[in-house]
Tab-separated table of C-alpha atoms in Angstrom:
chain	number	residue	atom	x	y	z
A	1	MET	CA	68.205	94.064	112.667
A	2	THR	CA	70.085	97.192	111.790
A	3	LYS	CA	68.829	100.027	109.645
A	4	VAL	CA	71.222	100.984	106.839
A	5	THR	CA	70.960	103.984	104.550
A	6	LEU	CA	73.072	104.156	101.518
A	7	THR	CA	73.170	105.571	97.988
A	8	VAL	CA	72.760	103.078	95.211
A	9	ASN	CA	73.209	104.289	91.676
A	10	GLY	CA	72.444	107.874	92.874
A	11	LYS	CA	69.298	107.003	94.736
A	12	THR	CA	69.200	106.975	98.554
A	13	VAL	CA	67.708	103.839	99.995
A	14	SER	CA	67.024	102.656	103.646
A	15	LYS	CA	66.595	98.996	104.550
A	16	SER	CA	66.632	96.854	107.741
A	17	VAL	CA	69.167	94.116	107.513
A	18	GLU	CA	70.452	91.247	109.631
A	19	GLY	CA	74.082	91.236	110.750
A	20	ARG	CA	74.822	88.518	108.307
A	21	THR	CA	73.153	90.108	105.327
A	22	LEU	CA	75.715	90.509	102.580
A	23	LEU	CA	75.876	93.618	100.316
A	24	SER	CA	75.123	91.233	97.351
A	25	SER	CA	71.924	90.067	99.127
A	26	LEU	CA	70.772	93.572	99.862
A	27	LEU	CA	71.255	94.673	96.285
A	28	ARG	CA	69.649	91.525	94.711
A	29	GLU	CA	66.880	90.565	97.139
A	30	ASP	CA	65.915	93.840	98.835
A	31	LEU	CA	66.568	96.369	95.967
A	32	ASN	CA	65.874	93.908	93.060
A	33	LEU	CA	69.072	94.920	91.422
A	34	THR	CA	69.765	91.431	90.021
A	35	GLY	CA	72.430	92.488	87.551
A	36	THR	CA	74.961	91.921	90.318
A	37	HIS	CA	75.571	88.170	90.025
A	38	ILE	CA	76.572	85.642	92.620
A	39	GLY	CA	78.735	83.084	90.953
A	40	CYS	CA	80.712	81.382	93.597
A	41	ASP	CA	79.789	83.026	96.966
A	42	THR	CA	83.326	82.234	98.078
A	43	SER	CA	85.097	85.484	97.094
A	44	GLN	CA	86.714	83.867	93.982
A	45	CYS	CA	84.844	84.724	90.896
A	46	GLY	CA	84.227	88.391	90.815
A	47	ALA	CA	80.766	88.214	89.246
A	48	CYS	CA	79.455	90.350	92.328
A	49	VAL	CA	81.910	93.203	91.953
A	50	VAL	CA	80.315	96.578	92.563
A	51	HIS	CA	81.847	99.850	93.547
A	52	VAL	CA	81.718	101.116	97.120
A	53	ASN	CA	82.780	104.707	97.552
A	54	GLY	CA	84.429	104.429	94.068
A	55	GLU	CA	86.361	101.228	94.657
A	56	ALA	CA	85.691	97.838	93.390
A	57	VAL	CA	84.759	95.374	96.060
A	58	LYS	CA	83.310	91.816	96.010
A	59	SER	CA	79.807	92.428	97.312
A	60	CYS	CA	79.357	88.884	98.408
A	61	THR	CA	82.352	89.478	100.911
A	62	MET	CA	81.104	92.681	102.535
A	63	PHE	CA	78.255	93.053	105.039
A	64	ALA	CA	75.361	95.266	104.193
A	65	ALA	CA	75.675	96.851	107.585
A	66	GLU	CA	79.139	98.034	106.696
A	67	ALA	CA	77.866	99.812	103.592
A	68	ASP	CA	75.808	102.240	105.821
A	69	GLY	CA	76.498	105.725	104.445
A	70	ALA	CA	78.302	104.461	101.416
A	71	GLU	CA	77.803	105.288	97.770
A	72	VAL	CA	77.298	102.047	95.880
A	73	LYS	CA	77.334	101.685	92.102
A	74	THR	CA	76.189	98.578	90.384
A	75	ILE	CA	75.986	97.413	86.759
A	76	GLU	CA	72.513	98.998	86.598
A	77	GLY	CA	74.197	102.367	87.157
A	78	MET	CA	76.716	102.029	84.431
A	79	ALA	CA	74.605	103.150	81.477
A	80	ASN	CA	74.621	106.728	80.225
A	81	ALA	CA	71.810	109.005	81.506
A	82	ASP	CA	69.909	108.629	78.260
A	83	GLY	CA	69.935	104.849	78.679
A	84	SER	CA	72.527	104.183	76.011
A	85	LEU	CA	75.392	101.916	76.832
A	86	SER	CA	78.473	103.335	78.483
A	87	VAL	CA	81.769	103.216	76.528
A	88	ILE	CA	82.875	100.159	78.341
A	89	GLN	CA	79.592	98.379	77.911
A	90	ALA	CA	79.584	99.224	74.174
A	91	ALA	CA	82.998	97.882	73.798
A	92	PHE	CA	82.130	94.580	75.360
A	93	GLN	CA	79.276	94.422	72.827
A	94	GLU	CA	81.278	95.554	69.928
A	95	HIS	CA	84.196	93.084	70.581
A	96	HIS	CA	82.146	90.184	71.805
A	97	GLY	CA	83.601	90.368	75.323
A	98	LEU	CA	81.061	87.807	76.614
A	99	GLN	CA	79.464	84.509	75.711
A	100	CYS	CA	76.988	83.335	78.396
A	101	GLY	CA	77.244	86.807	80.035
A	102	PHE	CA	77.247	85.662	83.677
A	103	CYS	CA	80.680	87.151	84.579
A	104	THR	CA	79.950	90.226	82.531
A	105	PRO	CA	78.557	92.626	85.209
A	106	GLY	CA	81.625	92.017	87.365
A	107	MET	CA	83.884	92.300	84.374
A	108	VAL	CA	82.435	95.612	83.520
A	109	MET	CA	82.692	97.014	87.062
A	110	SER	CA	86.256	95.881	87.465
A	111	ALA	CA	87.120	97.382	84.035
A	112	ALA	CA	85.642	100.641	85.025
A	113	ALA	CA	87.683	100.621	88.397
A	114	LEU	CA	90.754	99.786	86.444
A	115	LEU	CA	90.299	102.588	83.784
A	116	LYS	CA	89.587	105.253	86.509
A	117	ASP	CA	93.094	104.540	88.008
A	118	ASN	CA	94.893	103.548	84.738
A	119	PRO	CA	93.246	105.181	81.750
A	120	LYS	CA	95.571	103.460	79.174
A	121	PRO	CA	96.431	99.934	80.654
A	122	SER	CA	98.576	97.598	78.789
A	123	GLU	CA	97.347	94.091	77.940
A	124	VAL	CA	99.469	92.702	80.782
A	125	GLU	CA	98.076	95.171	83.327
A	126	ILE	CA	94.443	94.359	82.237
A	127	ARG	CA	94.961	90.699	82.622
A	128	ALA	CA	96.631	91.190	85.986
A	129	TYR	CA	93.767	93.399	87.150
A	130	LEU	CA	91.174	90.827	86.183
A	131	GLU	CA	92.842	88.171	88.431
A	132	GLY	CA	89.776	88.253	90.608
A	133	ASN	CA	87.192	87.967	87.855
A	134	LEU	CA	86.631	84.570	86.361
A	135	CYS	CA	85.157	83.927	82.950
A	136	ARG	CA	84.628	80.234	81.972
A	137	CYS	CA	83.540	80.877	78.404
A	138	THR	CA	85.695	83.434	76.559
A	139	GLY	CA	89.249	82.610	77.501
A	140	TYR	CA	89.456	86.270	78.327
A	141	HIS	CA	90.852	87.378	74.973
A	142	ASN	CA	87.845	89.410	73.811
A	143	ILE	CA	87.313	90.803	77.320
A	144	VAL	CA	90.814	92.167	77.351
A	145	LYS	CA	90.278	93.470	73.829
A	146	ALA	CA	87.058	95.222	74.843
A	147	ILE	CA	88.788	96.988	77.791
A	148	MET	CA	91.742	97.984	75.498
A	149	ALA	CA	89.132	99.487	73.038
A	150	ALA	CA	87.239	101.153	75.800
A	151	SER	CA	90.407	102.889	76.867
A	152	GLY	CA	90.788	104.356	73.376
A	153	GLN	CA	93.583	102.086	72.289
A	154	ASP	CA	93.782	100.337	68.970
A	155	VAL	CA	92.906	96.721	69.017
A	156	PRO	CA	93.235	94.204	66.212
A	157	ALA	CA	90.209	93.719	64.138
A	158	VAL	CA	90.662	89.916	63.844
A	159	ALA	CA	89.533	87.561	66.720
A	160	ALA	CA	92.221	86.757	69.210
A	161	GLU	CA	94.398	83.726	68.410
B	1	MET	CA	75.989	81.833	108.092
B	2	TYR	CA	74.719	81.724	111.610
B	3	ASP	CA	73.304	85.192	112.565
B	4	PHE	CA	75.223	87.680	114.751
B	5	GLU	CA	75.114	91.277	115.550
B	6	ILE	CA	77.350	93.838	113.996
B	7	GLN	CA	78.665	96.568	116.243
B	8	LYS	CA	80.255	99.546	114.599
B	9	PRO	CA	82.302	101.399	117.351
B	10	GLY	CA	83.447	104.940	116.756
B	11	SER	CA	86.728	104.719	118.565
B	12	ILE	CA	89.287	102.188	119.541
B	13	ALA	CA	88.189	102.493	123.197
B	14	ASP	CA	84.656	101.639	122.253
B	15	ALA	CA	85.898	98.709	120.142
B	16	VAL	CA	87.889	97.273	123.009
B	17	SER	CA	84.856	97.528	125.131
B	18	ALA	CA	82.642	95.871	122.532
B	19	MET	CA	85.271	93.074	122.190
B	20	SER	CA	84.779	92.225	125.910
B	21	GLY	CA	81.451	90.715	125.218
B	22	ASP	CA	80.859	86.994	125.116
B	23	ASP	CA	81.876	85.445	121.693
B	24	ALA	CA	82.681	88.808	120.259
B	25	GLN	CA	85.108	88.719	117.321
B	26	ALA	CA	86.866	91.600	115.480
B	27	LEU	CA	85.936	92.169	111.841
B	28	GLY	CA	88.760	93.751	109.759
B	29	GLY	CA	88.129	93.740	106.074
B	30	GLY	CA	86.407	90.357	106.263
B	31	GLN	CA	88.142	88.824	103.243
B	32	THR	CA	89.011	85.779	105.236
B	33	LEU	CA	86.450	86.043	108.032
B	34	ILE	CA	83.332	86.301	105.853
B	35	PRO	CA	84.117	83.129	103.804
B	36	THR	CA	84.877	81.480	107.104
B	37	LEU	CA	81.502	82.454	108.513
B	38	LYS	CA	79.803	81.284	105.346
B	39	GLN	CA	81.166	77.827	105.980
B	40	ARG	CA	79.983	77.928	109.488
B	41	LEU	CA	83.516	77.409	110.717
B	42	ALA	CA	83.046	80.339	113.169
B	43	SER	CA	80.003	81.417	115.104
B	44	PRO	CA	80.522	84.695	116.906
B	45	SER	CA	77.571	86.254	118.593
B	46	THR	CA	78.928	89.758	117.806
B	47	LEU	CA	81.213	91.070	115.194
B	48	VAL	CA	82.997	94.314	116.024
B	49	SER	CA	83.668	96.172	112.756
B	50	LEU	CA	86.916	97.976	112.727
B	51	ALA	CA	86.599	99.330	109.203
B	52	GLY	CA	85.101	102.641	110.350
B	53	LEU	CA	87.735	103.477	112.944
B	54	SER	CA	89.421	106.393	111.118
B	55	GLU	CA	92.162	106.512	113.793
B	56	MET	CA	93.311	103.117	112.683
B	57	VAL	CA	93.532	104.017	108.977
B	58	GLY	CA	96.453	105.689	107.339
B	59	ILE	CA	100.266	105.465	106.756
B	60	CYS	CA	102.888	107.837	108.153
B	61	LYS	CA	106.533	107.894	109.344
B	62	ASP	CA	107.458	108.206	113.101
B	63	ASP	CA	110.482	110.125	114.448
B	64	ALA	CA	112.604	106.954	114.231
B	65	GLY	CA	111.886	106.831	110.384
B	66	ARG	CA	109.655	103.703	110.768
B	67	LEU	CA	106.621	103.347	108.466
B	68	CYS	CA	103.620	103.254	110.694
B	69	ILE	CA	100.477	101.682	109.215
B	70	GLY	CA	97.092	101.807	110.898
B	71	GLY	CA	95.642	98.435	111.612
B	72	ALA	CA	92.655	98.997	109.402
B	73	THR	CA	94.648	100.259	106.499
B	74	THR	CA	93.784	98.293	103.349
B	75	HIS	CA	96.251	96.342	101.216
B	76	ALA	CA	95.543	98.740	98.329
B	77	ALA	CA	96.589	101.695	100.396
B	78	VAL	CA	99.858	99.974	101.393
B	79	ALA	CA	100.464	98.993	97.774
B	80	ALA	CA	99.995	102.563	96.549
B	81	ASP	CA	102.246	104.118	99.255
B	82	GLY	CA	105.543	102.926	97.853
B	83	SER	CA	107.854	104.432	100.643
B	84	TYR	CA	108.869	100.862	101.486
B	85	ALA	CA	109.238	99.128	98.150
B	86	GLY	CA	109.347	95.595	99.270
B	87	LEU	CA	106.284	96.035	101.424
B	88	SER	CA	104.288	97.702	98.819
B	89	GLY	CA	105.262	95.213	96.365
B	90	LEU	CA	104.041	92.419	98.550
B	91	ALA	CA	100.756	94.232	99.345
B	92	SER	CA	100.184	94.666	95.628
B	93	HIS	CA	100.000	90.919	95.010
B	94	ILE	CA	97.760	89.881	97.923
B	95	GLY	CA	94.495	88.366	96.578
B	96	ASP	CA	92.999	90.502	93.759
B	97	PRO	CA	92.256	94.196	93.386
B	98	ALA	CA	88.735	93.962	94.945
B	99	VAL	CA	90.137	91.984	97.836
B	100	ARG	CA	92.966	94.465	98.309
B	101	ASN	CA	90.305	97.265	98.601
B	102	ARG	CA	88.749	95.624	101.634
B	103	GLY	CA	91.392	93.495	103.318
B	104	THR	CA	93.487	95.050	106.059
B	105	ILE	CA	96.973	94.536	107.491
B	106	GLY	CA	95.747	94.207	110.936
B	107	GLY	CA	93.222	91.530	109.930
B	108	SER	CA	95.887	89.580	108.139
B	109	LEU	CA	98.367	89.734	110.998
B	110	ALA	CA	95.664	88.755	113.538
B	111	ASN	CA	94.518	85.832	111.577
B	112	ASN	CA	98.174	84.669	110.863
B	113	ASP	CA	97.210	82.277	108.031
B	114	PRO	CA	100.193	80.092	107.419
B	115	SER	CA	100.195	81.033	103.749
B	116	ALA	CA	99.461	84.728	104.084
B	117	CYS	CA	101.972	87.287	102.760
B	118	TYR	CA	101.994	90.055	105.587
B	119	PRO	CA	103.361	87.809	108.241
B	120	ALA	CA	106.464	87.385	106.176
B	121	ALA	CA	106.910	91.181	105.862
B	122	ALA	CA	106.202	91.809	109.555
B	123	LEU	CA	108.737	89.071	110.652
B	124	GLY	CA	111.189	89.955	107.848
B	125	SER	CA	111.294	93.525	108.832
B	126	GLY	CA	111.455	93.004	112.567
B	127	ALA	CA	108.224	95.095	112.718
B	128	THR	CA	106.444	96.100	115.932
B	129	ILE	CA	102.840	95.096	116.328
B	130	VAL	CA	101.045	97.730	118.320
B	131	THR	CA	97.788	96.846	120.014
B	132	ASN	CA	95.351	98.690	122.257
B	133	ALA	CA	97.270	97.349	125.211
B	134	ARG	CA	101.038	97.045	124.215
B	135	GLU	CA	103.723	96.771	121.616
B	136	ILE	CA	104.794	93.232	120.533
B	137	ALA	CA	107.995	92.516	118.570
B	138	ALA	CA	107.322	90.413	115.465
B	139	ASP	CA	109.806	87.888	116.724
B	140	ASP	CA	107.610	87.363	119.762
B	141	TYR	CA	104.242	87.695	117.962
B	142	PHE	CA	103.897	84.775	115.539
B	143	LEU	CA	103.362	81.666	117.597
B	144	GLY	CA	102.345	79.066	115.017
B	145	MET	CA	99.569	78.378	112.403
B	146	PHE	CA	96.657	80.923	113.189
B	147	GLU	CA	98.238	81.459	116.585
B	148	THR	CA	99.626	84.824	117.679
B	149	ALA	CA	100.557	86.441	121.022
B	150	LEU	CA	97.370	88.563	120.895
B	151	ASN	CA	95.158	88.016	123.985
B	152	GLU	CA	91.443	87.580	123.795
B	153	GLY	CA	89.863	90.923	122.756
B	154	GLU	CA	93.124	92.551	121.862
B	155	ILE	CA	93.125	94.740	118.782
B	156	ILE	CA	96.035	95.545	116.398
B	157	THR	CA	95.877	99.267	116.077
B	158	GLU	CA	99.110	99.890	114.182
B	159	VAL	CA	102.171	98.041	112.746
B	160	LYS	CA	105.475	99.823	112.660
B	161	PHE	CA	108.094	98.836	110.022
B	162	PRO	CA	111.713	99.864	110.102
B	163	ILE	CA	112.566	100.586	106.421
B	164	PRO	CA	115.405	98.642	105.139
B	165	GLU	CA	118.170	99.426	102.746
B	166	LYS	CA	117.009	96.796	100.249
B	167	SER	CA	114.132	94.456	100.356
B	168	ASN	CA	112.003	92.135	98.200
B	169	TYR	CA	109.230	89.573	98.495
B	170	GLN	CA	108.971	86.629	96.169
B	171	LYS	CA	105.827	84.490	96.114
B	172	PHE	CA	105.305	81.167	94.441
B	173	VAL	CA	101.679	81.097	94.078
B	174	GLN	CA	99.472	78.013	94.624
B	175	PRO	CA	97.859	77.945	91.151
B	176	ALA	CA	94.227	77.602	92.383
B	177	SER	CA	94.055	79.704	95.536
B	178	ARG	CA	96.848	82.197	94.595
B	179	PHE	CA	97.973	82.052	98.246
B	180	ALA	CA	101.668	81.632	98.684
B	181	LEU	CA	102.781	77.931	98.282
B	182	VAL	CA	105.941	79.483	99.456
B	183	GLY	CA	106.738	83.149	100.034
B	184	VAL	CA	110.008	84.690	101.056
B	185	PHE	CA	110.608	88.131	102.292
B	186	VAL	CA	114.282	89.405	102.425
B	187	ALA	CA	115.203	92.749	104.071
B	188	LYS	CA	118.766	94.085	104.360
B	189	TYR	CA	119.189	96.505	107.276
B	190	ALA	CA	122.354	98.246	108.448
B	191	ASP	CA	122.547	95.863	111.395
B	192	GLY	CA	121.801	92.677	109.529
B	193	VAL	CA	119.641	90.764	107.005
B	194	ARG	CA	116.325	89.161	107.946
B	195	VAL	CA	114.765	86.405	105.851
B	196	ALA	CA	111.209	85.378	106.626
B	197	VAL	CA	109.383	82.454	105.095
B	198	THR	CA	105.651	82.026	104.749
B	199	GLY	CA	103.555	79.165	103.234
B	200	ALA	CA	106.081	76.441	103.934
B	201	SER	CA	106.186	75.399	107.529
B	202	GLU	CA	103.678	73.608	109.733
B	203	SER	CA	104.614	75.999	112.380
B	204	GLY	CA	103.766	79.084	110.229
B	205	VAL	CA	105.913	81.965	109.304
B	206	HIS	CA	109.525	81.725	110.421
B	207	ARG	CA	113.012	82.997	109.831
B	208	TRP	CA	115.579	81.129	107.813
B	209	THR	CA	118.608	81.837	109.925
B	210	ALA	CA	121.198	79.998	107.796
B	211	ALA	CA	120.297	82.263	104.908
B	212	GLU	CA	120.452	85.317	107.142
B	213	GLU	CA	124.056	84.376	108.193
B	214	ALA	CA	125.162	83.734	104.631
B	215	LEU	CA	123.636	87.001	103.426
B	216	ASN	CA	125.203	88.938	106.286
B	217	ALA	CA	128.555	87.808	105.014
B	218	ASN	CA	127.697	88.195	101.272
B	219	PHE	CA	124.444	89.792	100.205
B	220	SER	CA	124.127	88.054	96.880
B	221	ALA	CA	122.054	85.290	95.218
B	222	ASP	CA	125.414	83.356	94.964
B	223	ALA	CA	125.429	83.222	98.819
B	224	ILE	CA	122.053	81.414	98.706
B	225	ALA	CA	123.071	79.147	95.809
B	226	GLY	CA	125.923	77.828	97.999
B	227	LEU	CA	123.551	76.873	100.812
B	228	ASP	CA	121.673	73.579	101.445
B	229	ALA	CA	117.937	73.956	101.263
B	230	PRO	CA	116.351	73.821	104.643
B	231	SER	CA	115.070	70.468	105.825
B	232	GLY	CA	111.731	69.335	104.503
B	233	ASP	CA	110.859	67.918	107.980
B	234	GLY	CA	108.139	70.047	109.521
B	235	MET	CA	107.313	71.510	106.196
B	236	ILE	CA	103.731	71.470	104.984
B	237	ASN	CA	103.077	68.286	103.084
B	238	ASP	CA	99.783	68.321	101.064
B	239	LEU	CA	98.495	67.700	97.607
B	240	HIS	CA	99.924	70.854	96.421
B	241	GLY	CA	103.476	70.019	97.220
B	242	SER	CA	105.675	67.815	99.502
B	243	GLY	CA	107.653	69.139	102.373
B	244	ASP	CA	110.864	68.560	100.451
B	245	TYR	CA	109.429	70.407	97.481
B	246	ARG	CA	108.533	73.410	99.691
B	247	ALA	CA	111.952	73.316	101.302
B	248	HIS	CA	113.507	73.463	97.846
B	249	LEU	CA	111.196	76.434	96.938
B	250	VAL	CA	112.342	78.289	100.040
B	251	LYS	CA	115.874	78.239	98.754
B	252	VAL	CA	114.815	79.152	95.106
B	253	MET	CA	112.609	82.035	96.272
B	254	THR	CA	115.116	83.391	98.657
B	255	GLY	CA	117.722	83.515	95.866
B	256	ARG	CA	115.229	85.362	93.668
B	257	ALA	CA	114.315	87.776	96.455
B	258	VAL	CA	117.935	88.714	96.990
B	259	ALA	CA	118.492	89.110	93.268
B	260	ALA	CA	115.500	91.333	92.991
B	261	ALA	CA	116.098	93.325	96.173
B	262	SER	CA	116.201	97.047	95.696
């Protein structure tokens, strides 16, 4: 077992982990932050995306031991300080960017990472950035729309064709 | 996953020493190795994490004008660099953004997946693979599917790329995995053109010398259009495409790479 100390959503935590413990397991099972979802466990689906030192990573494809000393942000850390939804989260709600909601934590974390580097992405750029985030319900249209809206760009009021 | 110990050395020397243990394996970004461990296709007793070795992270130019990329540098960093357009373009289409934030050039070249992108760039650029022990020319480095000239315990610390006059990488993605069904890297140097093909051959990344000769005489897509496609014998033949189909794609993607080279 290895002791790791990291900052998760602004709080410092220390845990003992096995070598094989994944960051996603540490978050979900040791820290009870179950908003980070494990969809495929094969690095494909992106439901487990979190930010490590400000960058989007698939937490099912990183060992907890390697997050020692890192700053990690999960979907639980995305809301505003007063508990209200962040701009991106509110846009997903407003534009119905989800159906079953399973992929949504990863979508929101990827969207936040995209907008940090590219504050006004085009639709093409959004779709390209979401290559590693799979949604099996929505067909992506409303997710893309929500991210466009969250970036302050006009989106059509009607549902996507 | 079977359990193992993770060691996090603070220097290349410590990493080399940790790699000398029984069943020790280097861990780069883990974007291939971790899924492999999950499937129990590998069972190292120790993983030696290279991610924290700051002396192996970063991009600079040497006195010869070569782009020198630390072995633990991520695909995202290479994509953002831009001083070698063809290489940054290639790096910007590996996997997806989250994968590019973890995966490293050294990890990709050490693994030498027959469908990986970076081997095409290294071979197509005539790059030099620098390890803790020696320098290896790309032409001598890639020995076949998942096989390289690396010795047991040897670590890629840096990769040096001569920067060409023109370059481009074209990838025909396998629709499910997004790996290269066929990828072709073309680089035009003052002393000749190099064409490297990934994804296609059962013997891994390789050069298409007939195309290189044609492009040396006339660097244009027309020069490729006038060539016969390479033979489908020895090309990968699977449910995603026959050997002949891949051979055809090699010609098509080479033509596109030449047309797009800048």
